[in-house]
């Protein structure tokens, strides 16, 4: 375990990514304290201005403060990213454990259903779900969450298959442990590594999917700022006020980059096959 | 092998059936009906009622589903609620456009990603490795509609360039088609590159650790001989896997890029169908995309056996 | 990989692009002062960017704007509106109205043929209008001609319309594209577009373009002035903007923002006109607390319409009442309305009187398809907040929006209307108790009486008086807040002559030419 910690500390990428993510999380949590303005307040006399003392990153087409909107946007985008992944990871894990452990018709049934979801074009499925449920933050989370369930199910299932016949599971069974106990206490800890890697990647995917939904007009509802919503709104003003699109893109890029590199690094650390030479 | 393929194809039937149920259900849960969308806010209730009857929306849902399914079994995808046009020919026509776009995008993505991925793996943890990885990740960190808009803007504003407005196929006029598909393919290619690069790098890293590579190196072969002579083939299974998934996924998932560049592909057809509540169009389109997706996956599995003769089904 | 290598990648990309642009890109286009793609025989083709696919071409069945812009060039009506929205002859050469106003006799132009070569006769006119009036057709123009009792084809060039009551809007409504005269022998007009109009449908390539060819036998000599019009489907504003800049299209409608960018730039001219459209905040007058007129008045006082004009339309819009200022003969000056001047104290006072001193929570629904609607909703939301009304915005995808609009159950809804070429449509259609677009549950017997009387009043001065009163009444009752009537913008390449007006794109395209 100590070597694990050492490797972790040695890996600069992980430290940097964690620092970035911590800053983002802090910004999101403390948005009301940090943001100089109400993100929805309009200053009609300051429309589409550049950076200034009053508006650090300039203003949008309504004269709203971009910096404050990006800070609050972190809140929305991270919430969407984390909650939807939590949702898909929870269901994916459950289905994956069941399918992998019980096998037979259970496995076939679950995996065929997942195949159906998987073969359905992702963005169209998300779009249809949001259209059916009505727009709003929670429905956006739900839609993105549902779309990602099959990936998690597959990841967990294959991890389960690789450990379910190993000794420690057999011995747990031998001493008469109940099925739930075996599933959650013996097998589950062994699938956390691939799950974690998958989750970090899925978070960035979810943030991007939200932006795609915003582009199609069905993302987070205005005037609440999400980065994706800001970017798709700013597209029309790309020439008149480039700052409107640049800053949310920067925020999004840094976040996604941090999640992705963190995921890669964690995989390198956890998976002996990917350990550095 | 043959019996395996037949078994797999039979296995597709329940999946396709499931998709037909899913798409039909979700679509009919979405509020709004084609008649009132078609007639807009100026419509009178009686005009809407007349149109609903004409397009068969008065039937119970289960009847509508069964008659659609009945048609499908006979290869009849039905007609568009709005234009009365046959759906299957439209799907095929648009699929050929989406297919060209996808293959072009994959080509661009691979051309960038595979060499860079190999380079990254050979020089693992060097500056080159880090720069390459960050650069490709940047490509997927910005929403593709922002990238696409920027490309269009910069090229038209500073170079006065805009793609030809008529979409032509590569077999009709390759030069013209190249220009038509260039921007959307680059926009998609960036995303593809990120995935492929990640996979290439890790697959190569793994292969390079293997004993036979060490042996080959020890025998005094040059690095490049080893890479192309031994490692490439042995690393190609995961690369092919991700490529297959990407192709399958892109064939239905290029909605945004098609919308942005007005490419009349399959994704756009289905998207418009959703907006217009053109039920048979969406149902047929999604089912077709799903069919292609599962067939591509099957094809990938078959390719495995060709790459690695040890794999048997 | 060094920086230089990356630069190299970019460089090779731009080289590739410049190599590609040699084959018909902008360089040759700007040097060559001819529009569109030139055939060997010197044919002129106008390329017009269209944002949506047409969804069929039957003028009696398909009211979608994307279809109208096409079939309005393929068909003619009995009358046509000129640039100032006055009724002028088209397929009807002249008409006569009986003294009691209940019989209108049209004399048709002789020698007009359909695109299939057959001569158009009074029988076709009778067939067309009976088709519109047939409930099974489901034509939205049926309500335009509710006054029509019987149609008689007296001889090949004379058609008599017998009316139930005098109808002052009849001649204007006949100019509508939905009231096109169609040939009686064509069974499915969605598949086959056969009209008498200036252009013939040559090819429809779904998702890509609609190609129209000049009708050489068009009855107005010398028109149209171009050989072909191609409507090129370009869904995204950014794409249309890039296309007009590089000269790949000749004409495109643009947003006010894009117009600002293009204004004064070489190669492109920006044309604008005051449109007949206006944006509105619809209020459900049956739903609490909006059933109290004081609450609706308070909302009106709380709203600063000028901020909407400035923010949403970048100053390129006018204040408006229920009739757009483009219909200059009929619209009242909005500055005369007291409730149009923002007055927060008055608004709060009215809310307090109505029993809501601390405001209330509500929902504003709008359509995500149109950025201007979403922006309007956001400005309104902020302004209402100042008087304690907390509104949540629900932006709905188009089909869902229409469903909500139709439901008559919404609270507040932001939308855009075309106020119509005749005041009857602007007022009766949208706000009469029985009006088919009155989804606000608004019912005022006095208003109903005014607009019904006005419809049956043929004397224009008398009629205007009735409409003046009706407009004032409507603004006071405030079932809708009429917010702003935007200008419409077109970007046109320098070598193209195209002058759009409120009379519609097709009228301007008929006269369009290549310099």
PDB file of N, CA and C in Angstrom, chain A residues 24-94:
ATOM      1  N   UNK A  24     -11.830  23.869  -9.168  1.00  0.00           N
ATOM      2  CA  UNK A  24     -13.131  23.940  -9.833  1.00  0.00           C
ATOM      3  C   UNK A  24     -14.268  23.648  -8.861  1.00  0.00           C
ATOM      4  N   UNK A  25     -14.055  22.619  -8.070  1.00  0.00           N
ATOM      5  CA  UNK A  25     -15.098  22.241  -7.118  1.00  0.00           C
ATOM      6  C   UNK A  25     -15.320  23.363  -6.105  1.00  0.00           C
ATOM      7  N   UNK A  26     -14.218  23.960  -5.673  1.00  0.00           N
ATOM      8  CA  UNK A  26     -14.339  25.062  -4.726  1.00  0.00           C
ATOM      9  C   UNK A  26     -15.091  26.223  -5.368  1.00  0.00           C
ATOM     10  N   UNK A  27     -14.724  26.537  -6.606  1.00  0.00           N
ATOM     11  CA  UNK A  27     -15.394  27.634  -7.307  1.00  0.00           C
ATOM     12  C   UNK A  27     -16.890  27.355  -7.398  1.00  0.00           C
ATOM     13  N   UNK A  28     -17.212  26.117  -7.737  1.00  0.00           N
ATOM     14  CA  UNK A  28     -18.621  25.763  -7.877  1.00  0.00           C
ATOM     15  C   UNK A  28     -19.337  25.883  -6.541  1.00  0.00           C
ATOM     16  N   UNK A  29     -18.701  25.359  -5.494  1.00  0.00           N
ATOM     17  CA  UNK A  29     -19.354  25.357  -4.190  1.00  0.00           C
ATOM     18  C   UNK A  29     -19.494  26.765  -3.634  1.00  0.00           C
ATOM     19  N   UNK A  30     -18.475  27.576  -3.865  1.00  0.00           N
ATOM     20  CA  UNK A  30     -18.477  28.910  -3.271  1.00  0.00           C
ATOM     21  C   UNK A  30     -18.918  29.992  -4.265  1.00  0.00           C
ATOM     22  N   UNK A  31     -19.572  29.580  -5.322  1.00  0.00           N
ATOM     23  CA  UNK A  31     -19.936  30.543  -6.383  1.00  0.00           C
ATOM     24  C   UNK A  31     -20.540  31.844  -5.841  1.00  0.00           C
ATOM     25  N   UNK A  32     -21.499  31.768  -4.916  1.00  0.00           N
ATOM     26  CA  UNK A  32     -22.107  33.026  -4.460  1.00  0.00           C
ATOM     27  C   UNK A  32     -21.092  33.949  -3.791  1.00  0.00           C
ATOM     28  N   UNK A  33     -20.060  33.374  -3.200  1.00  0.00           N
ATOM     29  CA  UNK A  33     -19.058  34.203  -2.530  1.00  0.00           C
ATOM     30  C   UNK A  33     -18.068  34.792  -3.538  1.00  0.00           C
ATOM     31  N   UNK A  34     -17.653  33.944  -4.469  1.00  0.00           N
ATOM     32  CA  UNK A  34     -16.606  34.360  -5.406  1.00  0.00           C
ATOM     33  C   UNK A  34     -17.136  35.297  -6.484  1.00  0.00           C
ATOM     34  N   UNK A  35     -18.281  34.955  -7.049  1.00  0.00           N
ATOM     35  CA  UNK A  35     -18.776  35.707  -8.203  1.00  0.00           C
ATOM     36  C   UNK A  35     -19.059  37.161  -7.818  1.00  0.00           C
ATOM     37  N   UNK A  36     -18.500  38.091  -8.592  1.00  0.00           N
ATOM     38  CA  UNK A  36     -18.706  39.495  -8.269  1.00  0.00           C
ATOM     39  C   UNK A  36     -20.144  39.968  -8.529  1.00  0.00           C
ATOM     40  N   UNK A  37     -20.854  39.295  -9.436  1.00  0.00           N
ATOM     41  CA  UNK A  37     -22.213  39.733  -9.769  1.00  0.00           C
ATOM     42  C   UNK A  37     -23.182  38.553  -9.736  1.00  0.00           C
ATOM     43  N   UNK A  38     -24.468  38.880  -9.702  1.00  0.00           N
ATOM     44  CA  UNK A  38     -25.495  37.871  -9.916  1.00  0.00           C
ATOM     45  C   UNK A  38     -25.386  37.421 -11.371  1.00  0.00           C
ATOM     46  N   UNK A  39     -25.279  36.107 -11.628  1.00  0.00           N
ATOM     47  CA  UNK A  39     -25.042  35.672 -13.011  1.00  0.00           C
ATOM     48  C   UNK A  39     -26.204  35.970 -13.955  1.00  0.00           C
ATOM     49  N   UNK A  40     -27.377  36.275 -13.411  1.00  0.00           N
ATOM     50  CA  UNK A  40     -28.510  36.548 -14.300  1.00  0.00           C
ATOM     51  C   UNK A  40     -28.807  38.041 -14.404  1.00  0.00           C
ATOM     52  N   UNK A  41     -28.100  38.840 -13.610  1.00  0.00           N
ATOM     53  CA  UNK A  41     -28.406  40.272 -13.648  1.00  0.00           C
ATOM     54  C   UNK A  41     -27.906  40.905 -14.947  1.00  0.00           C
ATOM     55  N   UNK A  42     -28.777  41.682 -15.580  1.00  0.00           N
ATOM     56  CA  UNK A  42     -28.413  42.303 -16.856  1.00  0.00           C
ATOM     57  C   UNK A  42     -28.027  43.760 -16.638  1.00  0.00           C
ATOM     58  N   UNK A  43     -26.928  44.151 -17.244  1.00  0.00           N
ATOM     59  CA  UNK A  43     -26.540  45.561 -17.249  1.00  0.00           C
ATOM     60  C   UNK A  43     -26.714  46.069 -18.683  1.00  0.00           C
ATOM     61  N   UNK A  44     -27.909  46.598 -18.986  1.00  0.00           N
ATOM     62  CA  UNK A  44     -28.214  46.920 -20.380  1.00  0.00           C
ATOM     63  C   UNK A  44     -27.244  47.916 -21.007  1.00  0.00           C
ATOM     64  N   UNK A  45     -26.547  48.694 -20.174  1.00  0.00           N
ATOM     65  CA  UNK A  45     -25.620  49.659 -20.755  1.00  0.00           C
ATOM     66  C   UNK A  45     -24.243  49.072 -21.013  1.00  0.00           C
ATOM     67  N   UNK A  46     -24.059  47.808 -20.677  1.00  0.00           N
ATOM     68  CA  UNK A  46     -22.728  47.206 -20.839  1.00  0.00           C
ATOM     69  C   UNK A  46     -22.815  45.940 -21.665  1.00  0.00           C
ATOM     70  N   UNK A  47     -23.538  45.976 -22.755  1.00  0.00           N
ATOM     71  CA  UNK A  47     -23.683  44.754 -23.538  1.00  0.00           C
ATOM     72  C   UNK A  47     -22.422  44.445 -24.327  1.00  0.00           C
ATOM     73  N   UNK A  48     -22.033  43.162 -24.327  1.00  0.00           N
ATOM     74  CA  UNK A  48     -20.898  42.659 -25.110  1.00  0.00           C
ATOM     75  C   UNK A  48     -19.660  43.524 -24.977  1.00  0.00           C
ATOM     76  N   UNK A  49     -19.284  43.796 -23.751  1.00  0.00           N
ATOM     77  CA  UNK A  49     -18.059  44.549 -23.520  1.00  0.00           C
ATOM     78  C   UNK A  49     -16.899  43.599 -23.279  1.00  0.00           C
ATOM     79  N   UNK A  50     -15.682  44.114 -23.459  1.00  0.00           N
ATOM     80  CA  UNK A  50     -14.492  43.315 -23.190  1.00  0.00           C
ATOM     81  C   UNK A  50     -14.172  43.337 -21.703  1.00  0.00           C
ATOM     82  N   UNK A  51     -12.997  42.828 -21.355  1.00  0.00           N
ATOM     83  CA  UNK A  51     -12.607  42.784 -19.951  1.00  0.00           C
ATOM     84  C   UNK A  51     -12.473  44.194 -19.392  1.00  0.00           C
ATOM     85  N   UNK A  52     -12.844  44.335 -18.135  1.00  0.00           N
ATOM     86  CA  UNK A  52     -12.699  45.626 -17.472  1.00  0.00           C
ATOM     87  C   UNK A  52     -12.626  45.371 -15.978  1.00  0.00           C
ATOM     88  N   UNK A  53     -12.406  46.434 -15.224  1.00  0.00           N
ATOM     89  CA  UNK A  53     -12.336  46.286 -13.775  1.00  0.00           C
ATOM     90  C   UNK A  53     -13.645  45.783 -13.206  1.00  0.00           C
ATOM     91  N   UNK A  54     -14.743  46.255 -13.790  1.00  0.00           N
ATOM     92  CA  UNK A  54     -16.047  45.854 -13.280  1.00  0.00           C
ATOM     93  C   UNK A  54     -16.403  44.437 -13.735  1.00  0.00           C
ATOM     94  N   UNK A  55     -16.129  44.166 -15.016  1.00  0.00           N
ATOM     95  CA  UNK A  55     -16.440  42.833 -15.571  1.00  0.00           C
ATOM     96  C   UNK A  55     -15.135  42.195 -16.025  1.00  0.00           C
ATOM     97  N   UNK A  56     -14.613  41.280 -15.210  1.00  0.00           N
ATOM     98  CA  UNK A  56     -13.258  40.776 -15.438  1.00  0.00           C
ATOM     99  C   UNK A  56     -13.096  40.102 -16.786  1.00  0.00           C
ATOM    100  N   UNK A  57     -14.088  39.368 -17.203  1.00  0.00           N
ATOM    101  CA  UNK A  57     -13.966  38.686 -18.507  1.00  0.00           C
ATOM    102  C   UNK A  57     -14.927  39.284 -19.522  1.00  0.00           C
ATOM    103  N   UNK A  58     -15.464  40.464 -19.227  1.00  0.00           N
ATOM    104  CA  UNK A  58     -16.396  41.092 -20.148  1.00  0.00           C
ATOM    105  C   UNK A  58     -17.836  40.660 -19.880  1.00  0.00           C
ATOM    106  N   UNK A  59     -18.726  41.026 -20.817  1.00  0.00           N
ATOM    107  CA  UNK A  59     -20.149  40.744 -20.626  1.00  0.00           C
ATOM    108  C   UNK A  59     -20.733  40.068 -21.861  1.00  0.00           C
ATOM    109  N   UNK A  60     -21.929  39.507 -21.710  1.00  0.00           N
ATOM    110  CA  UNK A  60     -22.573  38.853 -22.856  1.00  0.00           C
ATOM    111  C   UNK A  60     -23.587  39.792 -23.526  1.00  0.00           C
ATOM    112  N   UNK A  61     -24.439  39.221 -24.371  1.00  0.00           N
ATOM    113  CA  UNK A  61     -25.329  40.072 -25.165  1.00  0.00           C
ATOM    114  C   UNK A  61     -26.382  40.803 -24.333  1.00  0.00           C
ATOM    115  N   UNK A  62     -26.607  40.322 -23.107  1.00  0.00           N
ATOM    116  CA  UNK A  62     -27.554  41.015 -22.233  1.00  0.00           C
ATOM    117  C   UNK A  62     -26.834  41.973 -21.281  1.00  0.00           C
ATOM    118  N   UNK A  63     -25.498  41.974 -21.322  1.00  0.00           N
ATOM    119  CA  UNK A  63     -24.765  42.740 -20.339  1.00  0.00           C
ATOM    120  C   UNK A  63     -24.632  41.993 -19.025  1.00  0.00           C
ATOM    121  N   UNK A  64     -24.588  40.653 -19.066  1.00  0.00           N
ATOM    122  CA  UNK A  64     -24.373  39.876 -17.859  1.00  0.00           C
ATOM    123  C   UNK A  64     -22.880  39.598 -17.712  1.00  0.00           C
ATOM    124  N   UNK A  65     -22.437  39.521 -16.472  1.00  0.00           N
ATOM    125  CA  UNK A  65     -21.012  39.350 -16.207  1.00  0.00           C
ATOM    126  C   UNK A  65     -20.561  37.929 -16.558  1.00  0.00           C
ATOM    127  N   UNK A  66     -19.625  37.824 -17.501  1.00  0.00           N
ATOM    128  CA  UNK A  66     -19.191  36.496 -17.966  1.00  0.00           C
ATOM    129  C   UNK A  66     -18.467  35.720 -16.876  1.00  0.00           C
ATOM    130  N   UNK A  67     -17.633  36.416 -16.102  1.00  0.00           N
ATOM    131  CA  UNK A  67     -16.890  35.713 -15.059  1.00  0.00           C
ATOM    132  C   UNK A  67     -17.854  35.050 -14.071  1.00  0.00           C
ATOM    133  N   UNK A  68     -18.845  35.818 -13.634  1.00  0.00           N
ATOM    134  CA  UNK A  68     -19.800  35.249 -12.681  1.00  0.00           C
ATOM    135  C   UNK A  68     -20.550  34.085 -13.304  1.00  0.00           C
ATOM    136  N   UNK A  69     -20.887  34.230 -14.577  1.00  0.00           N
ATOM    137  CA  UNK A  69     -21.631  33.155 -15.242  1.00  0.00           C
ATOM    138  C   UNK A  69     -20.777  31.894 -15.358  1.00  0.00           C
ATOM    139  N   UNK A  70     -19.484  32.071 -15.599  1.00  0.00           N
ATOM    140  CA  UNK A  70     -18.622  30.892 -15.721  1.00  0.00           C
ATOM    141  C   UNK A  70     -18.483  30.200 -14.361  1.00  0.00           C
ATOM    142  N   UNK A  71     -18.370  31.005 -13.304  1.00  0.00           N
ATOM    143  CA  UNK A  71     -18.269  30.427 -11.960  1.00  0.00           C
ATOM    144  C   UNK A  71     -19.550  29.627 -11.640  1.00  0.00           C
ATOM    145  N   UNK A  72     -20.685  30.254 -11.880  1.00  0.00           N
ATOM    146  CA  UNK A  72     -21.944  29.541 -11.634  1.00  0.00           C
ATOM    147  C   UNK A  72     -22.108  28.379 -12.618  1.00  0.00           C
ATOM    148  N   UNK A  73     -21.570  28.575 -13.823  1.00  0.00           N
ATOM    149  CA  UNK A  73     -21.628  27.520 -14.833  1.00  0.00           C
ATOM    150  C   UNK A  73     -20.891  26.275 -14.367  1.00  0.00           C
ATOM    151  N   UNK A  74     -19.809  26.474 -13.618  1.00  0.00           N
ATOM    152  CA  UNK A  74     -19.067  25.334 -13.082  1.00  0.00           C
ATOM    153  C   UNK A  74     -19.997  24.499 -12.221  1.00  0.00           C
ATOM    154  N   UNK A  75     -20.805  25.196 -11.446  1.00  0.00           N
ATOM    155  CA  UNK A  75     -21.768  24.533 -10.591  1.00  0.00           C
ATOM    156  C   UNK A  75     -22.688  23.634 -11.428  1.00  0.00           C
ATOM    157  N   UNK A  76     -23.296  24.241 -12.445  1.00  0.00           N
ATOM    158  CA  UNK A  76     -24.256  23.501 -13.265  1.00  0.00           C
ATOM    159  C   UNK A  76     -23.562  22.371 -14.014  1.00  0.00           C
ATOM    160  N   UNK A  77     -22.454  22.685 -14.678  1.00  0.00           N
ATOM    161  CA  UNK A  77     -21.813  21.674 -15.513  1.00  0.00           C
ATOM    162  C   UNK A  77     -21.268  20.525 -14.681  1.00  0.00           C
ATOM    163  N   UNK A  78     -20.647  20.843 -13.533  1.00  0.00           N
ATOM    164  CA  UNK A  78     -20.130  19.762 -12.692  1.00  0.00           C
ATOM    165  C   UNK A  78     -21.273  18.939 -12.103  1.00  0.00           C
ATOM    166  N   UNK A  79     -22.349  19.627 -11.723  1.00  0.00           N
ATOM    167  CA  UNK A  79     -23.503  18.884 -11.201  1.00  0.00           C
ATOM    168  C   UNK A  79     -24.020  17.914 -12.249  1.00  0.00           C
ATOM    169  N   UNK A  80     -24.198  18.419 -13.472  1.00  0.00           N
ATOM    170  CA  UNK A  80     -24.695  17.554 -14.536  1.00  0.00           C
ATOM    171  C   UNK A  80     -23.719  16.400 -14.765  1.00  0.00           C
ATOM    172  N   UNK A  81     -22.430  16.715 -14.866  1.00  0.00           N
ATOM    173  CA  UNK A  81     -21.429  15.688 -15.127  1.00  0.00           C
ATOM    174  C   UNK A  81     -21.409  14.633 -14.032  1.00  0.00           C
ATOM    175  N   UNK A  82     -21.286  15.085 -12.771  1.00  0.00           N
ATOM    176  CA  UNK A  82     -21.151  14.136 -11.672  1.00  0.00           C
ATOM    177  C   UNK A  82     -22.432  13.350 -11.435  1.00  0.00           C
ATOM    178  N   UNK A  83     -23.576  14.066 -11.375  1.00  0.00           N
ATOM    179  CA  UNK A  83     -24.817  13.349 -11.038  1.00  0.00           C
ATOM    180  C   UNK A  83     -25.180  12.339 -12.108  1.00  0.00           C
ATOM    181  N   UNK A  84     -25.022  12.720 -13.378  1.00  0.00           N
ATOM    182  CA  UNK A  84     -25.437  11.771 -14.410  1.00  0.00           C
ATOM    183  C   UNK A  84     -24.529  10.550 -14.389  1.00  0.00           C
ATOM    184  N   UNK A  85     -23.248  10.771 -14.139  1.00  0.00           N
ATOM    185  CA  UNK A  85     -22.329   9.631 -14.095  1.00  0.00           C
ATOM    186  C   UNK A  85     -22.611   8.764 -12.870  1.00  0.00           C
ATOM    187  N   UNK A  86     -22.928   9.429 -11.769  1.00  0.00           N
ATOM    188  CA  UNK A  86     -23.299   8.683 -10.562  1.00  0.00           C
ATOM    189  C   UNK A  86     -24.482   7.772 -10.869  1.00  0.00           C
ATOM    190  N   UNK A  87     -25.449   8.362 -11.562  1.00  0.00           N
ATOM    191  CA  UNK A  87     -26.652   7.604 -11.923  1.00  0.00           C
ATOM    192  C   UNK A  87     -26.301   6.407 -12.799  1.00  0.00           C
ATOM    193  N   UNK A  88     -25.544   6.673 -13.873  1.00  0.00           N
ATOM    194  CA  UNK A  88     -25.266   5.563 -14.780  1.00  0.00           C
ATOM    195  C   UNK A  88     -24.330   4.559 -14.130  1.00  0.00           C
ATOM    196  N   UNK A  89     -23.394   5.048 -13.291  1.00  0.00           N
ATOM    197  CA  UNK A  89     -22.480   4.115 -12.628  1.00  0.00           C
ATOM    198  C   UNK A  89     -23.252   3.221 -11.649  1.00  0.00           C
ATOM    199  N   UNK A  90     -24.202   3.813 -10.921  1.00  0.00           N
ATOM    200  CA  UNK A  90     -24.962   3.031  -9.953  1.00  0.00           C
ATOM    201  C   UNK A  90     -25.742   1.922 -10.654  1.00  0.00           C
ATOM    202  N   UNK A  91     -26.505   2.303 -11.659  1.00  0.00           N
ATOM    203  CA  UNK A  91     -27.304   1.296 -12.367  1.00  0.00           C
ATOM    204  C   UNK A  91     -26.410   0.345 -13.155  1.00  0.00           C
ATOM    205  N   UNK A  92     -25.395   0.893 -13.789  1.00  0.00           N
ATOM    206  CA  UNK A  92     -24.478   0.071 -14.561  1.00  0.00           C
ATOM    207  C   UNK A  92     -23.818  -0.974 -13.685  1.00  0.00           C
ATOM    208  N   UNK A  93     -23.395  -0.561 -12.477  1.00  0.00           N
ATOM    209  CA  UNK A  93     -22.744  -1.496 -11.559  1.00  0.00           C
ATOM    210  C   UNK A  93     -23.706  -2.604 -11.148  1.00  0.00           C
ATOM    211  N   UNK A  94     -24.906  -2.180 -10.780  1.00  0.00           N
ATOM    212  CA  UNK A  94     -25.897  -3.160 -10.346  1.00  0.00           C
ATOM    213  C   UNK A  94     -26.153  -4.190 -11.453  1.00  0.00           C
TER     214      UNK A  94
END
